[in-house]
Amino acid sequence: MTADTHPLRCRCGALQGQIERGGPTSRMVCYCKDCQAFARYLGPAARVLDAQGGSDVVQLAPHRIRFTRGIEHLAVMRLSPQGMLRWYAACCRTPVGNTMTSRNLPFTGLLVPCLDSAPLEAAFGPVLASANTQSALGEPKPRAFGLPAALLRILRIVAGSRLSGRYQVNPFFTAAGAPVVEPTVLTSDERARLDAPSAAV
């Protein structure tokens, strides 16, 4: 690991990698029901979510991510047949991040549990937005902020990767554009069971 990279690591250390620093990045807390359901799928949800059900997400272009060890532990699921790809380390069920279903939309939201083995703010800055607060747990709901600017940062991430051609370098997709692992797709009943805050996996 160098000063130009940030470590990526699952809890047990079987899956490891690094993130190239210096490119456009956005960081937000998302309180949506899908992010909460993913955390409950991995269990225990408190390892991922804050007290009100928020996930701290670092958003960047996937070409900046490189796995260096344990790629065989990388797994992926979808909350529904139309859902985005949600990646995790199967060895210890540490969340890795979310991607779109096509390599042609180069965007990854990395979840902080796989990144916090080193100080986050030096590499990715502070949280700049809070989204989907209507789905937060408890009252009062957290304040939503920064979403318009966050959307512009995401557009910059996607456009920059596409225009540079680096979108074709994506550790989550094969050279042919398919996910490197076959996704597990939840049934509607499995998804519904994850909606309860007390859901057990």
Short mmCIF file of N, CA and C in Angstrom, two decimals, residues 8-150:
data_model
loop_
_atom_site.label_atom_id
_atom_site.label_comp_id
_atom_site.label_asym_id
_atom_site.label_seq_id
_atom_site.Cartn_x
_atom_site.Cartn_y
_atom_site.Cartn_z
N LEU A 8 -8.58 -1.60 0.95
CA LEU A 8 -9.89 -2.23 1.01
C LEU A 8 -9.67 -3.59 1.65
N ARG A 9 -10.50 -3.93 2.65
CA ARG A 9 -10.27 -5.17 3.38
C ARG A 9 -11.55 -5.64 4.04
N CYS A 10 -11.87 -6.91 3.92
CA CYS A 10 -13.00 -7.46 4.66
C CYS A 10 -12.60 -7.67 6.12
N ARG A 11 -13.56 -7.98 6.97
CA ARG A 11 -13.28 -8.10 8.40
C ARG A 11 -12.24 -9.17 8.70
N CYS A 12 -12.32 -10.32 8.01
CA CYS A 12 -11.40 -11.41 8.33
C CYS A 12 -10.09 -11.31 7.56
N GLY A 13 -10.00 -10.41 6.59
CA GLY A 13 -8.77 -10.20 5.85
C GLY A 13 -8.57 -11.13 4.66
N ALA A 14 -9.53 -12.01 4.39
CA ALA A 14 -9.37 -12.92 3.25
C ALA A 14 -9.46 -12.19 1.92
N LEU A 15 -10.32 -11.19 1.86
CA LEU A 15 -10.46 -10.36 0.65
C LEU A 15 -9.79 -9.02 0.89
N GLN A 16 -8.85 -8.67 0.03
CA GLN A 16 -8.14 -7.40 0.18
C GLN A 16 -7.97 -6.73 -1.17
N GLY A 17 -7.76 -5.43 -1.12
CA GLY A 17 -7.52 -4.67 -2.33
C GLY A 17 -7.08 -3.27 -2.00
N GLN A 18 -7.13 -2.41 -3.00
CA GLN A 18 -6.73 -1.03 -2.79
C GLN A 18 -7.50 -0.11 -3.73
N ILE A 19 -7.66 1.12 -3.29
CA ILE A 19 -8.38 2.14 -4.04
C ILE A 19 -7.40 3.22 -4.45
N GLU A 20 -7.39 3.54 -5.72
CA GLU A 20 -6.57 4.63 -6.23
C GLU A 20 -7.13 5.96 -5.72
N ARG A 21 -6.31 6.73 -5.06
CA ARG A 21 -6.74 8.03 -4.56
C ARG A 21 -6.58 9.10 -5.63
N GLY A 22 -7.28 10.22 -5.44
CA GLY A 22 -7.05 11.37 -6.30
C GLY A 22 -8.10 11.65 -7.35
N GLY A 23 -8.98 10.70 -7.65
CA GLY A 23 -10.01 10.93 -8.64
C GLY A 23 -11.25 11.55 -8.01
N PRO A 24 -12.23 11.90 -8.83
CA PRO A 24 -13.47 12.46 -8.29
C PRO A 24 -14.19 11.45 -7.40
N THR A 25 -14.63 11.93 -6.26
CA THR A 25 -15.24 11.08 -5.24
C THR A 25 -16.39 11.83 -4.59
N SER A 26 -17.41 11.10 -4.19
CA SER A 26 -18.50 11.68 -3.41
C SER A 26 -18.77 10.75 -2.24
N ARG A 27 -19.11 11.32 -1.10
CA ARG A 27 -19.39 10.51 0.08
C ARG A 27 -20.71 10.95 0.69
N MET A 28 -21.61 9.98 0.91
CA MET A 28 -22.91 10.32 1.47
C MET A 28 -23.38 9.23 2.43
N VAL A 29 -24.36 9.58 3.25
CA VAL A 29 -25.05 8.60 4.07
C VAL A 29 -26.41 8.36 3.45
N CYS A 30 -26.71 7.09 3.14
CA CYS A 30 -27.98 6.73 2.52
C CYS A 30 -28.84 5.96 3.51
N TYR A 31 -30.09 6.38 3.65
CA TYR A 31 -31.02 5.74 4.58
C TYR A 31 -32.09 4.93 3.85
N CYS A 32 -31.91 4.61 2.59
CA CYS A 32 -32.97 3.95 1.83
C CYS A 32 -33.23 2.54 2.35
N LYS A 33 -34.42 2.06 2.07
CA LYS A 33 -34.83 0.73 2.55
C LYS A 33 -34.01 -0.38 1.91
N ASP A 34 -33.55 -0.18 0.68
CA ASP A 34 -32.73 -1.21 0.03
C ASP A 34 -31.37 -1.36 0.71
N CYS A 35 -30.73 -0.25 1.05
CA CYS A 35 -29.45 -0.33 1.75
C CYS A 35 -29.63 -0.97 3.13
N GLN A 36 -30.72 -0.66 3.79
CA GLN A 36 -31.01 -1.29 5.08
C GLN A 36 -31.23 -2.79 4.92
N ALA A 37 -31.96 -3.19 3.87
CA ALA A 37 -32.22 -4.60 3.64
C ALA A 37 -30.92 -5.36 3.34
N PHE A 38 -30.02 -4.75 2.58
CA PHE A 38 -28.74 -5.39 2.29
C PHE A 38 -27.95 -5.62 3.57
N ALA A 39 -27.94 -4.63 4.45
CA ALA A 39 -27.24 -4.78 5.73
C ALA A 39 -27.84 -5.92 6.55
N ARG A 40 -29.16 -6.06 6.53
CA ARG A 40 -29.81 -7.15 7.28
C ARG A 40 -29.53 -8.49 6.63
N TYR A 41 -29.43 -8.50 5.32
CA TYR A 41 -29.08 -9.74 4.61
C TYR A 41 -27.71 -10.24 5.06
N LEU A 42 -26.77 -9.33 5.22
CA LEU A 42 -25.42 -9.71 5.64
C LEU A 42 -25.38 -10.05 7.12
N GLY A 43 -26.07 -9.28 7.93
CA GLY A 43 -26.17 -9.49 9.36
C GLY A 43 -24.83 -9.49 10.11
N PRO A 44 -24.81 -9.07 11.37
CA PRO A 44 -25.82 -8.22 11.98
C PRO A 44 -25.81 -6.82 11.35
N ALA A 45 -26.98 -6.23 11.19
CA ALA A 45 -27.09 -4.97 10.47
C ALA A 45 -26.31 -3.84 11.12
N ALA A 46 -26.15 -3.90 12.44
CA ALA A 46 -25.45 -2.84 13.16
C ALA A 46 -23.98 -2.73 12.75
N ARG A 47 -23.45 -3.73 12.09
CA ARG A 47 -22.07 -3.64 11.59
C ARG A 47 -21.96 -2.69 10.41
N VAL A 48 -23.10 -2.41 9.77
CA VAL A 48 -23.12 -1.58 8.57
C VAL A 48 -23.86 -0.27 8.81
N LEU A 49 -25.00 -0.33 9.49
CA LEU A 49 -25.89 0.81 9.63
C LEU A 49 -25.60 1.62 10.88
N ASP A 50 -25.86 2.93 10.80
CA ASP A 50 -25.79 3.73 12.01
C ASP A 50 -27.09 3.55 12.81
N ALA A 51 -27.25 4.28 13.89
CA ALA A 51 -28.38 4.07 14.78
C ALA A 51 -29.73 4.30 14.11
N GLN A 52 -29.76 5.08 13.03
CA GLN A 52 -31.02 5.35 12.35
C GLN A 52 -31.12 4.66 10.98
N GLY A 53 -30.25 3.69 10.76
CA GLY A 53 -30.33 2.90 9.54
C GLY A 53 -29.58 3.45 8.36
N GLY A 54 -28.63 4.34 8.57
CA GLY A 54 -27.86 4.93 7.48
C GLY A 54 -26.61 4.15 7.14
N SER A 55 -26.29 4.10 5.85
CA SER A 55 -25.05 3.49 5.37
C SER A 55 -24.12 4.58 4.86
N ASP A 56 -22.89 4.59 5.32
CA ASP A 56 -21.87 5.54 4.87
C ASP A 56 -21.27 4.98 3.58
N VAL A 57 -21.42 5.72 2.48
CA VAL A 57 -21.05 5.22 1.16
C VAL A 57 -20.06 6.16 0.50
N VAL A 58 -18.98 5.61 -0.04
CA VAL A 58 -17.99 6.36 -0.81
C VAL A 58 -18.21 6.02 -2.28
N GLN A 59 -18.54 7.03 -3.08
CA GLN A 59 -18.90 6.82 -4.47
C GLN A 59 -17.75 7.23 -5.39
N LEU A 60 -17.37 6.32 -6.28
CA LEU A 60 -16.24 6.58 -7.17
C LEU A 60 -16.32 5.69 -8.40
N ALA A 61 -15.41 5.90 -9.33
CA ALA A 61 -15.36 5.10 -10.55
C ALA A 61 -14.73 3.74 -10.26
N PRO A 62 -15.29 2.67 -10.79
CA PRO A 62 -14.77 1.33 -10.48
C PRO A 62 -13.36 1.06 -10.98
N HIS A 63 -12.88 1.80 -11.99
CA HIS A 63 -11.52 1.53 -12.45
C HIS A 63 -10.47 1.87 -11.39
N ARG A 64 -10.87 2.59 -10.35
CA ARG A 64 -9.93 2.93 -9.28
C ARG A 64 -9.78 1.81 -8.25
N ILE A 65 -10.55 0.75 -8.39
CA ILE A 65 -10.56 -0.35 -7.42
C ILE A 65 -9.77 -1.53 -7.98
N ARG A 66 -8.92 -2.11 -7.13
CA ARG A 66 -8.18 -3.31 -7.54
C ARG A 66 -8.14 -4.29 -6.38
N PHE A 67 -8.56 -5.51 -6.64
CA PHE A 67 -8.48 -6.57 -5.64
C PHE A 67 -7.12 -7.24 -5.76
N THR A 68 -6.46 -7.43 -4.63
CA THR A 68 -5.11 -7.98 -4.62
C THR A 68 -5.02 -9.35 -3.98
N ARG A 69 -6.08 -9.75 -3.29
CA ARG A 69 -6.05 -11.03 -2.58
C ARG A 69 -7.48 -11.51 -2.34
N GLY A 70 -7.69 -12.81 -2.53
CA GLY A 70 -8.96 -13.41 -2.13
C GLY A 70 -10.14 -13.11 -3.01
N ILE A 71 -9.91 -12.85 -4.30
CA ILE A 71 -11.02 -12.51 -5.19
C ILE A 71 -12.06 -13.63 -5.23
N GLU A 72 -11.64 -14.85 -4.90
CA GLU A 72 -12.59 -15.97 -4.91
C GLU A 72 -13.66 -15.82 -3.82
N HIS A 73 -13.44 -14.92 -2.87
CA HIS A 73 -14.43 -14.69 -1.81
C HIS A 73 -15.46 -13.63 -2.19
N LEU A 74 -15.27 -12.97 -3.33
CA LEU A 74 -16.20 -11.93 -3.74
C LEU A 74 -17.53 -12.56 -4.16
N ALA A 75 -18.62 -12.07 -3.61
CA ALA A 75 -19.96 -12.56 -3.92
C ALA A 75 -20.86 -11.37 -4.23
N VAL A 76 -22.01 -11.66 -4.84
CA VAL A 76 -22.92 -10.58 -5.22
C VAL A 76 -24.36 -11.05 -5.13
N MET A 77 -25.24 -10.14 -4.76
CA MET A 77 -26.67 -10.44 -4.68
C MET A 77 -27.48 -9.28 -5.24
N ARG A 78 -28.76 -9.59 -5.50
CA ARG A 78 -29.71 -8.56 -5.93
C ARG A 78 -30.95 -8.71 -5.06
N LEU A 79 -31.49 -7.60 -4.60
CA LEU A 79 -32.68 -7.65 -3.76
C LEU A 79 -33.93 -8.00 -4.56
N SER A 80 -33.87 -7.86 -5.87
CA SER A 80 -34.97 -8.20 -6.76
C SER A 80 -34.37 -8.45 -8.14
N PRO A 81 -35.15 -9.03 -9.07
CA PRO A 81 -34.61 -9.26 -10.42
C PRO A 81 -34.17 -7.98 -11.11
N GLN A 82 -34.72 -6.84 -10.72
CA GLN A 82 -34.34 -5.56 -11.33
C GLN A 82 -33.35 -4.77 -10.47
N GLY A 83 -32.96 -5.32 -9.35
CA GLY A 83 -32.13 -4.57 -8.40
C GLY A 83 -30.69 -4.42 -8.85
N MET A 84 -30.02 -3.43 -8.26
CA MET A 84 -28.62 -3.23 -8.56
C MET A 84 -27.80 -4.37 -7.96
N LEU A 85 -26.54 -4.47 -8.37
CA LEU A 85 -25.65 -5.50 -7.86
C LEU A 85 -25.04 -5.03 -6.55
N ARG A 86 -25.15 -5.89 -5.53
CA ARG A 86 -24.65 -5.55 -4.20
C ARG A 86 -23.59 -6.59 -3.83
N TRP A 87 -22.35 -6.14 -3.76
CA TRP A 87 -21.19 -7.01 -3.61
C TRP A 87 -20.75 -7.11 -2.15
N TYR A 88 -20.25 -8.30 -1.79
CA TYR A 88 -19.79 -8.50 -0.42
C TYR A 88 -18.75 -9.62 -0.39
N ALA A 89 -18.05 -9.73 0.74
CA ALA A 89 -17.09 -10.82 0.94
C ALA A 89 -17.82 -11.98 1.59
N ALA A 90 -17.93 -13.10 0.88
CA ALA A 90 -18.68 -14.24 1.39
C ALA A 90 -18.01 -14.88 2.60
N CYS A 91 -16.72 -14.70 2.73
CA CYS A 91 -15.98 -15.33 3.84
C CYS A 91 -16.47 -14.85 5.20
N CYS A 92 -16.78 -13.56 5.33
CA CYS A 92 -17.21 -13.00 6.63
C CYS A 92 -18.39 -12.05 6.48
N ARG A 93 -18.98 -12.02 5.28
CA ARG A 93 -20.17 -11.23 4.98
C ARG A 93 -19.96 -9.73 5.23
N THR A 94 -18.77 -9.27 4.91
CA THR A 94 -18.49 -7.83 4.94
C THR A 94 -19.00 -7.19 3.66
N PRO A 95 -19.78 -6.12 3.73
CA PRO A 95 -20.21 -5.45 2.50
C PRO A 95 -19.03 -4.81 1.79
N VAL A 96 -19.04 -4.87 0.48
CA VAL A 96 -18.03 -4.20 -0.33
C VAL A 96 -18.63 -2.97 -1.00
N GLY A 97 -19.68 -3.16 -1.79
CA GLY A 97 -20.28 -1.99 -2.42
C GLY A 97 -21.35 -2.35 -3.42
N ASN A 98 -21.89 -1.33 -4.05
CA ASN A 98 -22.98 -1.46 -5.01
C ASN A 98 -22.52 -0.99 -6.38
N THR A 99 -22.96 -1.68 -7.40
CA THR A 99 -22.72 -1.24 -8.78
C THR A 99 -24.02 -1.34 -9.57
N MET A 100 -24.03 -0.67 -10.70
CA MET A 100 -25.11 -0.85 -11.64
C MET A 100 -24.97 -2.24 -12.28
N THR A 101 -25.97 -2.65 -13.04
CA THR A 101 -25.95 -3.99 -13.62
C THR A 101 -25.17 -4.06 -14.92
N SER A 102 -24.71 -2.92 -15.42
CA SER A 102 -23.94 -2.88 -16.66
C SER A 102 -22.60 -2.19 -16.43
N ARG A 103 -21.57 -2.73 -17.04
CA ARG A 103 -20.25 -2.10 -16.99
C ARG A 103 -20.26 -0.74 -17.66
N ASN A 104 -21.25 -0.50 -18.53
CA ASN A 104 -21.32 0.76 -19.26
C ASN A 104 -21.76 1.93 -18.39
N LEU A 105 -22.19 1.65 -17.18
CA LEU A 105 -22.52 2.71 -16.21
C LEU A 105 -21.50 2.62 -15.08
N PRO A 106 -20.33 3.22 -15.27
CA PRO A 106 -19.19 3.02 -14.36
C PRO A 106 -19.32 3.82 -13.07
N PHE A 107 -19.93 3.20 -12.10
CA PHE A 107 -20.18 3.86 -10.82
C PHE A 107 -20.22 2.80 -9.73
N THR A 108 -19.49 3.04 -8.64
CA THR A 108 -19.48 2.12 -7.51
C THR A 108 -19.69 2.91 -6.23
N GLY A 109 -20.57 2.40 -5.37
CA GLY A 109 -20.73 2.95 -4.03
C GLY A 109 -20.12 1.99 -3.03
N LEU A 110 -18.91 2.27 -2.58
CA LEU A 110 -18.24 1.40 -1.62
C LEU A 110 -18.75 1.69 -0.21
N LEU A 111 -19.01 0.63 0.54
CA LEU A 111 -19.50 0.79 1.91
C LEU A 111 -18.32 0.86 2.88
N VAL A 112 -18.42 1.78 3.80
CA VAL A 112 -17.30 2.11 4.68
C VAL A 112 -16.75 0.92 5.48
N PRO A 113 -17.56 -0.09 5.88
CA PRO A 113 -16.94 -1.20 6.62
C PRO A 113 -15.78 -1.88 5.93
N CYS A 114 -15.69 -1.82 4.60
CA CYS A 114 -14.54 -2.44 3.92
C CYS A 114 -13.39 -1.46 3.71
N LEU A 115 -13.56 -0.21 4.18
CA LEU A 115 -12.56 0.83 3.93
C LEU A 115 -11.94 1.42 5.20
N ASP A 116 -12.52 1.14 6.36
CA ASP A 116 -12.13 1.90 7.54
C ASP A 116 -10.93 1.33 8.28
N SER A 117 -10.12 0.53 7.59
CA SER A 117 -8.85 0.10 8.20
C SER A 117 -7.80 1.20 8.12
N ALA A 118 -8.14 2.32 7.50
CA ALA A 118 -7.26 3.49 7.45
C ALA A 118 -8.17 4.73 7.49
N PRO A 119 -7.65 5.88 7.95
CA PRO A 119 -8.49 7.08 8.06
C PRO A 119 -9.18 7.43 6.74
N LEU A 120 -10.50 7.64 6.80
CA LEU A 120 -11.28 7.85 5.60
C LEU A 120 -11.16 9.25 5.03
N GLU A 121 -11.22 10.24 5.89
CA GLU A 121 -11.33 11.61 5.39
C GLU A 121 -10.12 12.04 4.58
N ALA A 122 -8.94 11.55 4.94
CA ALA A 122 -7.74 11.91 4.19
C ALA A 122 -7.83 11.43 2.75
N ALA A 123 -8.50 10.30 2.53
CA ALA A 123 -8.58 9.73 1.19
C ALA A 123 -9.82 10.17 0.43
N PHE A 124 -10.95 10.30 1.13
CA PHE A 124 -12.23 10.50 0.45
C PHE A 124 -13.01 11.72 0.92
N GLY A 125 -12.50 12.44 1.89
CA GLY A 125 -13.18 13.63 2.37
C GLY A 125 -14.32 13.30 3.32
N PRO A 126 -15.01 14.34 3.81
CA PRO A 126 -16.11 14.15 4.76
C PRO A 126 -17.41 13.76 4.04
N VAL A 127 -18.40 13.38 4.81
CA VAL A 127 -19.74 13.16 4.27
C VAL A 127 -20.29 14.49 3.77
N LEU A 128 -20.72 14.51 2.50
CA LEU A 128 -21.19 15.75 1.87
C LEU A 128 -22.67 15.74 1.57
N ALA A 129 -23.34 14.59 1.83
CA ALA A 129 -24.77 14.51 1.53
C ALA A 129 -25.43 13.45 2.39
N SER A 130 -26.71 13.62 2.58
CA SER A 130 -27.55 12.67 3.31
C SER A 130 -28.80 12.48 2.48
N ALA A 131 -29.14 11.22 2.16
CA ALA A 131 -30.23 10.95 1.22
C ALA A 131 -31.23 9.95 1.77
N ASN A 132 -32.45 10.01 1.25
CA ASN A 132 -33.53 9.07 1.59
C ASN A 132 -33.81 9.04 3.09
N THR A 133 -33.77 10.21 3.71
CA THR A 133 -33.95 10.28 5.16
C THR A 133 -35.37 9.93 5.59
N GLN A 134 -36.33 9.95 4.67
CA GLN A 134 -37.69 9.57 5.04
C GLN A 134 -37.78 8.10 5.46
N SER A 135 -36.79 7.29 5.05
CA SER A 135 -36.77 5.87 5.41
C SER A 135 -35.92 5.60 6.64
N ALA A 136 -35.38 6.64 7.26
CA ALA A 136 -34.56 6.45 8.46
C ALA A 136 -35.40 5.88 9.60
N LEU A 137 -34.74 5.19 10.50
CA LEU A 137 -35.41 4.60 11.64
C LEU A 137 -35.57 5.63 12.75
N GLY A 138 -36.69 5.57 13.45
CA GLY A 138 -36.88 6.43 14.61
C GLY A 138 -37.23 7.85 14.26
N GLU A 139 -37.43 8.63 15.31
CA GLU A 139 -37.76 10.06 15.20
C GLU A 139 -36.88 10.85 16.15
N PRO A 140 -36.55 12.08 15.82
CA PRO A 140 -36.83 12.75 14.54
C PRO A 140 -35.95 12.18 13.42
N LYS A 141 -36.40 12.34 12.19
CA LYS A 141 -35.61 11.89 11.04
C LYS A 141 -34.38 12.78 10.88
N PRO A 142 -33.26 12.21 10.42
CA PRO A 142 -32.09 13.05 10.15
C PRO A 142 -32.36 14.04 9.03
N ARG A 143 -31.59 15.09 9.01
CA ARG A 143 -31.77 16.13 7.99
C ARG A 143 -31.16 15.69 6.67
N ALA A 144 -31.93 15.85 5.61
CA ALA A 144 -31.40 15.61 4.27
C ALA A 144 -30.62 16.84 3.80
N PHE A 145 -29.48 16.63 3.16
CA PHE A 145 -28.70 17.76 2.67
C PHE A 145 -27.78 17.30 1.55
N GLY A 146 -27.41 18.23 0.70
CA GLY A 146 -26.34 18.02 -0.27
C GLY A 146 -26.65 17.17 -1.48
N LEU A 147 -27.93 16.76 -1.68
CA LEU A 147 -28.20 15.80 -2.75
C LEU A 147 -27.98 16.37 -4.15
N PRO A 148 -28.43 17.58 -4.49
CA PRO A 148 -28.17 18.08 -5.86
C PRO A 148 -26.68 18.10 -6.21
N ALA A 149 -25.85 18.56 -5.30
CA ALA A 149 -24.41 18.58 -5.57
C ALA A 149 -23.85 17.16 -5.67
N ALA A 150 -24.39 16.24 -4.87
CA ALA A 150 -23.93 14.85 -4.93
C ALA A 150 -24.26 14.24 -6.29
#
